Coordinates of C-alpha atoms and ligand atoms in Angstrom, one line a residue:
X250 CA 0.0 0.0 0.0
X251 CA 0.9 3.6 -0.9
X252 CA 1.6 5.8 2.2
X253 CA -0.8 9.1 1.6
X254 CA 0.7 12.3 1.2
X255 CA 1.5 14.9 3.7
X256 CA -0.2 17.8 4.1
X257 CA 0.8 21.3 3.1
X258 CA 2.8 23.3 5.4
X259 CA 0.0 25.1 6.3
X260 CA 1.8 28.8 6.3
X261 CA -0.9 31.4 6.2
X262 CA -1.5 34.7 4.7
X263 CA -4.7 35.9 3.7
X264 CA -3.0 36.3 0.2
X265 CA -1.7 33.3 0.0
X266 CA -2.8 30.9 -1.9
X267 CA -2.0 26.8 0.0
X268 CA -3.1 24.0 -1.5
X269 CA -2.5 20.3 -1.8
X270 CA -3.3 17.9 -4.1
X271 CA -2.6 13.8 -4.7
X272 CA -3.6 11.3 -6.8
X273 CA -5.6 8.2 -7.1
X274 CA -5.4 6.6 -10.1
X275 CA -8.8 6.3 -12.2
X276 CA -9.1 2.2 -12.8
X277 CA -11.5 0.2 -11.9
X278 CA -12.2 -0.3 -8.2
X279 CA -10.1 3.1 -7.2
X280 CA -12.1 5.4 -4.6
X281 CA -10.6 8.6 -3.5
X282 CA -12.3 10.7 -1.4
X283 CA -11.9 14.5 0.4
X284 CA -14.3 16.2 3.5
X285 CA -13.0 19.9 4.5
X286 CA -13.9 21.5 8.0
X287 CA -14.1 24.5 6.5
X288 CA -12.1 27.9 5.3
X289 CA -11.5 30.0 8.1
X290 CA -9.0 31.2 11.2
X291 CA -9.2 28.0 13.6
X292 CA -6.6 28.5 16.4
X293 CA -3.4 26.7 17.0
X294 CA -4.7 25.0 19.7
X295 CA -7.7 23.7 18.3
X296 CA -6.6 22.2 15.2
X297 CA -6.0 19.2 16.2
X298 CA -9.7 18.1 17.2
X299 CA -10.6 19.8 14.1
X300 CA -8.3 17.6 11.9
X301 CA -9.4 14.7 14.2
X302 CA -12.8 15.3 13.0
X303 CA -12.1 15.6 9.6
X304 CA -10.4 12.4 9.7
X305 CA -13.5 10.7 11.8
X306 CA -15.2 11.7 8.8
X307 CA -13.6 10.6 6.0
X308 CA -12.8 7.2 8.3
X309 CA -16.6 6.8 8.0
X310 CA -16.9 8.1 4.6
X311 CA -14.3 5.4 3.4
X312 CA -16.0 2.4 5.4
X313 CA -19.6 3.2 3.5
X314 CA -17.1 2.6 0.1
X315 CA -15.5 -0.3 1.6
X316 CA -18.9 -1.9 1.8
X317 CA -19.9 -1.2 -1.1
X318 CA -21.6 1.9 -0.9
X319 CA -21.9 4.6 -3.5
X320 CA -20.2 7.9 -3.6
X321 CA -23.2 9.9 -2.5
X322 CA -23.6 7.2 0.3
X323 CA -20.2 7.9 1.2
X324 CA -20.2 12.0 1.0
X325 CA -23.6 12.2 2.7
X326 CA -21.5 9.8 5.7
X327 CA -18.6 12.0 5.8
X328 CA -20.9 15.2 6.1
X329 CA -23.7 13.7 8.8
X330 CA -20.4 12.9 10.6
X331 CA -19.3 16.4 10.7
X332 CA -22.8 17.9 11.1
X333 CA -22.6 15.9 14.4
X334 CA -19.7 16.8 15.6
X335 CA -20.5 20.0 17.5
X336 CA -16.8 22.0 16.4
X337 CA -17.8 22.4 13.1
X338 CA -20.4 25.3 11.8
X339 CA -22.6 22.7 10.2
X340 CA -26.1 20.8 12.2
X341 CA -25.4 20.9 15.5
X342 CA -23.0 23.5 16.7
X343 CA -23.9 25.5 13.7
X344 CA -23.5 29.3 14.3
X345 CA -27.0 31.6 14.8
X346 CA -28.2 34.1 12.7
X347 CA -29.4 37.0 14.2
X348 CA -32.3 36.5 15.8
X349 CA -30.2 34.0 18.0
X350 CA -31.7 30.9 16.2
X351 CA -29.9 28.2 13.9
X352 CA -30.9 28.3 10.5
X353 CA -29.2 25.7 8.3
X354 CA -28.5 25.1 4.5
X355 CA -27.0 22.3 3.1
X356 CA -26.8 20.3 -0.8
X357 CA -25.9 16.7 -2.1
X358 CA -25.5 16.3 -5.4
X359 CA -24.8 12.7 -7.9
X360 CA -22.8 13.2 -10.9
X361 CA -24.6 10.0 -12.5
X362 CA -27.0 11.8 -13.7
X363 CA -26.6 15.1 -11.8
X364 CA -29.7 14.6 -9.6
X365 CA -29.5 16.8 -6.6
X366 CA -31.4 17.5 -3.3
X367 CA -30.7 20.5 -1.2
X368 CA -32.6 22.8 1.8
X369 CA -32.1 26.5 2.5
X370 CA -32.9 28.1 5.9
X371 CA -34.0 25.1 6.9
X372 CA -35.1 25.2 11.0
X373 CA -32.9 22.7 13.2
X374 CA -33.1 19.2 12.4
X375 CA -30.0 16.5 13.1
X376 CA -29.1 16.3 9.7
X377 CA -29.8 18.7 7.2
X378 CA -27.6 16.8 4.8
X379 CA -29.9 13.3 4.9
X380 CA -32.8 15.8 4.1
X381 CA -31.0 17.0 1.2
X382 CA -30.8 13.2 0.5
X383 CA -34.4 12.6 0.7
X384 CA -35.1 15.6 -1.5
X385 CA -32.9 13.8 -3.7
X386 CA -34.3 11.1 -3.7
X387 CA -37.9 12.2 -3.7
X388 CA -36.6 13.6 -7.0
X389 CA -40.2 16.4 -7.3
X390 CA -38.2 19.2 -6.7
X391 CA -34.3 20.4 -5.9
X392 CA -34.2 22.9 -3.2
X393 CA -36.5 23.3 -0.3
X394 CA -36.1 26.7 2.0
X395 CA -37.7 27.4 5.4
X396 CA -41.1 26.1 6.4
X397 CA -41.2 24.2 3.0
X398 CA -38.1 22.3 3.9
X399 CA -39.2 21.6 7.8
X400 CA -42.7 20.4 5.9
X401 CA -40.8 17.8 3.4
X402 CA -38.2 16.9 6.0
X403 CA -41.0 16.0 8.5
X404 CA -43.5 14.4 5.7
X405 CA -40.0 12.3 4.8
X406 CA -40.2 10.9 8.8
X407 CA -37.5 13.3 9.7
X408 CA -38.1 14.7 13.3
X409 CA -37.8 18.6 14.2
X410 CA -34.8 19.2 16.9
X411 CA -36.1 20.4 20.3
X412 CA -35.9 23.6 20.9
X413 CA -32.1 25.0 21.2
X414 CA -30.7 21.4 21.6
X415 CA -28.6 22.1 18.8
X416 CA -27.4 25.3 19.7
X417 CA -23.8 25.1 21.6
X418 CA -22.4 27.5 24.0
X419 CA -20.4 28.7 21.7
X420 CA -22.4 29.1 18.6
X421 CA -24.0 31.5 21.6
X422 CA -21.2 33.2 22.3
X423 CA -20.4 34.0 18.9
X424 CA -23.2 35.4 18.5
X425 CA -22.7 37.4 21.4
X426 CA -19.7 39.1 20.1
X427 CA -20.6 39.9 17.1
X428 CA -23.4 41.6 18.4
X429 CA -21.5 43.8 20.5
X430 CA -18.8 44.2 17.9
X431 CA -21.7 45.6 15.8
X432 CA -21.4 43.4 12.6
X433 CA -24.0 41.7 10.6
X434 CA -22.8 38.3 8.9
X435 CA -19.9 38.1 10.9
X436 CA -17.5 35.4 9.5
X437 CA -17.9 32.0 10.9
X438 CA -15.8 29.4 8.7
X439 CA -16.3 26.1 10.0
X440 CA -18.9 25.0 6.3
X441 CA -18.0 21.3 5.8
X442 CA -18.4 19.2 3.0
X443 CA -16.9 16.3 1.6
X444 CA -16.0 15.2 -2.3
X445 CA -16.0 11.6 -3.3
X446 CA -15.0 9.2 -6.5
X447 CA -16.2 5.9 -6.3
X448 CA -15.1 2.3 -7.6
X449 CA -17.6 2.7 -10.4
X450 CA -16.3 6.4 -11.2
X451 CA -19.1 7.8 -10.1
X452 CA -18.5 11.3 -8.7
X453 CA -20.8 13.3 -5.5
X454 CA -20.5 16.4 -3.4
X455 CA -22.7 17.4 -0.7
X456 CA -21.9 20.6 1.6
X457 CA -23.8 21.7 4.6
X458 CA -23.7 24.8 7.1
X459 CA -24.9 27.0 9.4
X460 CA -24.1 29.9 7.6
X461 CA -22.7 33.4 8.7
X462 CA -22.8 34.4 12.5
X463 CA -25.6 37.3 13.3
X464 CA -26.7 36.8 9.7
X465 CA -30.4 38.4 8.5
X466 CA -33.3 35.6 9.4
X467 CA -33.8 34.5 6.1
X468 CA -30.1 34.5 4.1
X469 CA -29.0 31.7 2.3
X470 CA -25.6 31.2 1.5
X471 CA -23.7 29.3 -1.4
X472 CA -23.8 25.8 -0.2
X473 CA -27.4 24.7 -1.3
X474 CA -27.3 26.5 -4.8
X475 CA -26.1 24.0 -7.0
X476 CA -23.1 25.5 -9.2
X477 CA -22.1 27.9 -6.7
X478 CA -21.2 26.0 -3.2
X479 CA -21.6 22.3 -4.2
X480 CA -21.6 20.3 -7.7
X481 CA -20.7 17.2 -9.2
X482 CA -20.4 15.5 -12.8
X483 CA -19.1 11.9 -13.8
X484 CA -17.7 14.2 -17.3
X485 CA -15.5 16.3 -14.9
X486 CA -15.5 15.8 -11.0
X487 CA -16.8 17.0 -7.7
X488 CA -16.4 20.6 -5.9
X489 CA -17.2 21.4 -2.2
X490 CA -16.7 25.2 -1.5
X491 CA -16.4 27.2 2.0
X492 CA -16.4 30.5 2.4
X493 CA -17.9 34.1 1.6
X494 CA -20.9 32.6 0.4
X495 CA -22.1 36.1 -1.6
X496 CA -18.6 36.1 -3.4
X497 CA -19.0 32.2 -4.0
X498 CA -22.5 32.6 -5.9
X499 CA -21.6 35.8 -7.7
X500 CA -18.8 33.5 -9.2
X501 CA -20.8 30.3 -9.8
X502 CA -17.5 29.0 -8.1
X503 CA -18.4 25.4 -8.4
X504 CA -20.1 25.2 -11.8
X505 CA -16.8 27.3 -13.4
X506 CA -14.2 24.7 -11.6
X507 CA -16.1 21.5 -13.0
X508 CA -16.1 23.4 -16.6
X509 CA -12.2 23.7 -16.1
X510 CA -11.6 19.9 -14.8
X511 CA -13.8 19.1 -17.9
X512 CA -11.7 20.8 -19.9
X513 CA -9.0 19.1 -18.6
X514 CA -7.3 20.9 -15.7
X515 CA -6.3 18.5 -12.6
X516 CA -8.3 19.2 -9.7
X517 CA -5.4 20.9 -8.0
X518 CA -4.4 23.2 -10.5
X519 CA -8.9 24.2 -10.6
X520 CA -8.5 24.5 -7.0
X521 CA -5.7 27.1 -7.2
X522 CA -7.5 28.9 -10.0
X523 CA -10.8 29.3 -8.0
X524 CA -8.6 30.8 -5.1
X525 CA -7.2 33.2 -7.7
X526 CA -10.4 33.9 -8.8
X527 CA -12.4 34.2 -5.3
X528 CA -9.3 36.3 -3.9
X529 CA -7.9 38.4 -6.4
X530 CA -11.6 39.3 -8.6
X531 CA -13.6 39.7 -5.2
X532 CA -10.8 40.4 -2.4
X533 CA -13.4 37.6 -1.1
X534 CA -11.6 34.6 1.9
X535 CA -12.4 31.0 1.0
X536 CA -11.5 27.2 0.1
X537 CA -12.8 24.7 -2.0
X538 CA -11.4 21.0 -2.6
X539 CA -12.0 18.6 -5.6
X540 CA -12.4 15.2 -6.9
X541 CA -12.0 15.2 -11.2
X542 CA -12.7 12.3 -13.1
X543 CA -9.2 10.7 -12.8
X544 CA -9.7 10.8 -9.1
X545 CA -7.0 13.2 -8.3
X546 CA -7.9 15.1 -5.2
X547 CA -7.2 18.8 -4.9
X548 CA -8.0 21.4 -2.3
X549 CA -6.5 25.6 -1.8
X550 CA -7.5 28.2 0.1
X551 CA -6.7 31.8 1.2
X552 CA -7.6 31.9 4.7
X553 CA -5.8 30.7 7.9
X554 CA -7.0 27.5 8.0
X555 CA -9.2 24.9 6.4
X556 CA -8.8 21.9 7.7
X557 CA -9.5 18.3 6.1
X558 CA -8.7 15.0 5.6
X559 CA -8.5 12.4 2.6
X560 CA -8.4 8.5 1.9
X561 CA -7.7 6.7 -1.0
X562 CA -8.4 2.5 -1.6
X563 CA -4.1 2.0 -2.0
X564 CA -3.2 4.5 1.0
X565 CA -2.6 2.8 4.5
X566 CA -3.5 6.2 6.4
X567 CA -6.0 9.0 6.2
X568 CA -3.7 12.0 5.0
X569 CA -4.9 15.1 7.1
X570 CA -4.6 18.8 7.4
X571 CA -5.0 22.7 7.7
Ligands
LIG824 N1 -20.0 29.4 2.6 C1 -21.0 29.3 3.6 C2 -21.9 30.5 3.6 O1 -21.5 31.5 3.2 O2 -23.0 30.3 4.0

């Protein structure tokens, strides 16, 4: 077995660009998959649990493929996983909007035949992501927003959270600050999401989050609007973005990086170019990794930090990072 790469050095700037990228191999039977934690300015201190949860993750995420499962099985593991896990800004610990309460989007998406499920503003429930799913599945319709969404998630047997047990002391305290710092949409980071290729080269990307902290009741961000925070095609690969969500959908972020892995480019070199784009066009912070069709794994940012992890069916170890 293959050892799996090390991660970047993690040096930071907010114009640099780090990235990280590795390859697969396309045959048949060769999975490859990525989950981030999101783009943002996690402490020293606390990377380690982050990583750790990244990794949890993508340990999960590469079980449901060593059963058998499909890629969108797998990506809609990897994300529940982090939706549960209450250090990232995604299902539980996901940070408030500004009426203090926890409004959540998130988007799964099957490069088969690109079907795709997603909710928007959706009121707390466990996992917004299996929603998505069900949407997905239900096939009617793509995106479901507010009540609408609570209405399919609860006519699909999925059962409303009581009230503020989702909410962490933190996620509170966040709020807090930003409140008394004055700001509306304060940054949170902390989006995760998770890009997988499966045996059958069959490509998925699914994305949740809880958004901006102190952000107007009602504001959806990039990561359930298909082209702009999550998409996925078998023709070209799979793209999971985190970040200013306004900046993301102005550039269609995800839609433009699948064109470019279409055309060709490794999903390092797209991931590189988004940052470029993201940073340089609209001064904008954020990170995005990729899966293309050869099942090379790419992911940049220009924040801090954005911590993931990856796996691979030759690799020994989960490979890991900020
Ligand atoms: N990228 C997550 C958000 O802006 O909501």
């Amino acid at each position: 077995m293959d050892t799996a790469p090390k991660s970047d050095s993690g040096a930071a700037s907010t114009n640099l660009t780090a990235s990280w990228g590795a390859s697969c191999g396309a045959g048949a039977g060769r999975w490859a998959l990525l989950v981030h934690g999101g783009a943002g300015d996690v402490p020293r201190a606390s990377l380690p649990a982050q990583i750790a949860g990244c990794r949890a993750a993508a340990a999960a995420a590469a079980d449901v493929l060593r059963q058998g499962g499909s890629a969108l099985d797998a990506a809609q593991r990897a994300v529940e996983t982090l939706e549960d896990d209450p250090k990232f800004n995604a299902g539980t610990g996901g940070c408030l909007n500004a009426d203090g309460d926890l409004e959540l989007d998130a988007a799964l998406m099957d490069g088969r035949l690109l079907r795709a499920g997603a909710v928007a503003a959706l009121p707390p429930f466990k996992n917004p992501i299996a929603i998505a799913r069900a949407a997905l599945e239900d096939a009617r319709h793509v995106l479901y927003t507010g009540a609408g969404a609570a209405r399919f998630a609860e006519a699909h047997g999925f059962v409303a959270s009581a009230n503020g047990a989702m909410v962490t002391d933190a996620a509170r305290e966040r709020l807090a600050k930003v409140r008394v710092e004055g700001g509306t949409g304060g940054w949170a980071g902390g989006t995760v999401g998770a890009v997988v290729r499966d045996a059958h080269g069959t490509v998925a990307a699914a994305t949740s989050t809880g958004g901006l902290v102190n952000k107007h009741v009602g504001r959806v961000g990039d990561s359930p609007i298909l082209g702009a925070g999550t998409y996925a095609d078998n023709d070209a690969g799979a793209c999971s973005n985190t970040g200013n969500g306004e900046a993301v959908m102005r550039l269609c972020l995800a839609k433009t990086v699948i064109e470019w892995m279409r055309g060709g480019l490794a999903a390092e070199e797209a991931a590189r170019g988004a940052i470029h784009l993201l940073g340089g066009r609209l001064h904008a912070f954020g990170g995005l990794i990729l899966v293309d069709r050869e099942g090379r794994l790419g992911l940049a940012r220009n924040t801090r930090t954005m911590t993931w992890a990856a796996a691979c069916d030759s690799w020994s170890e989960i490979a890991g990072g900020a």
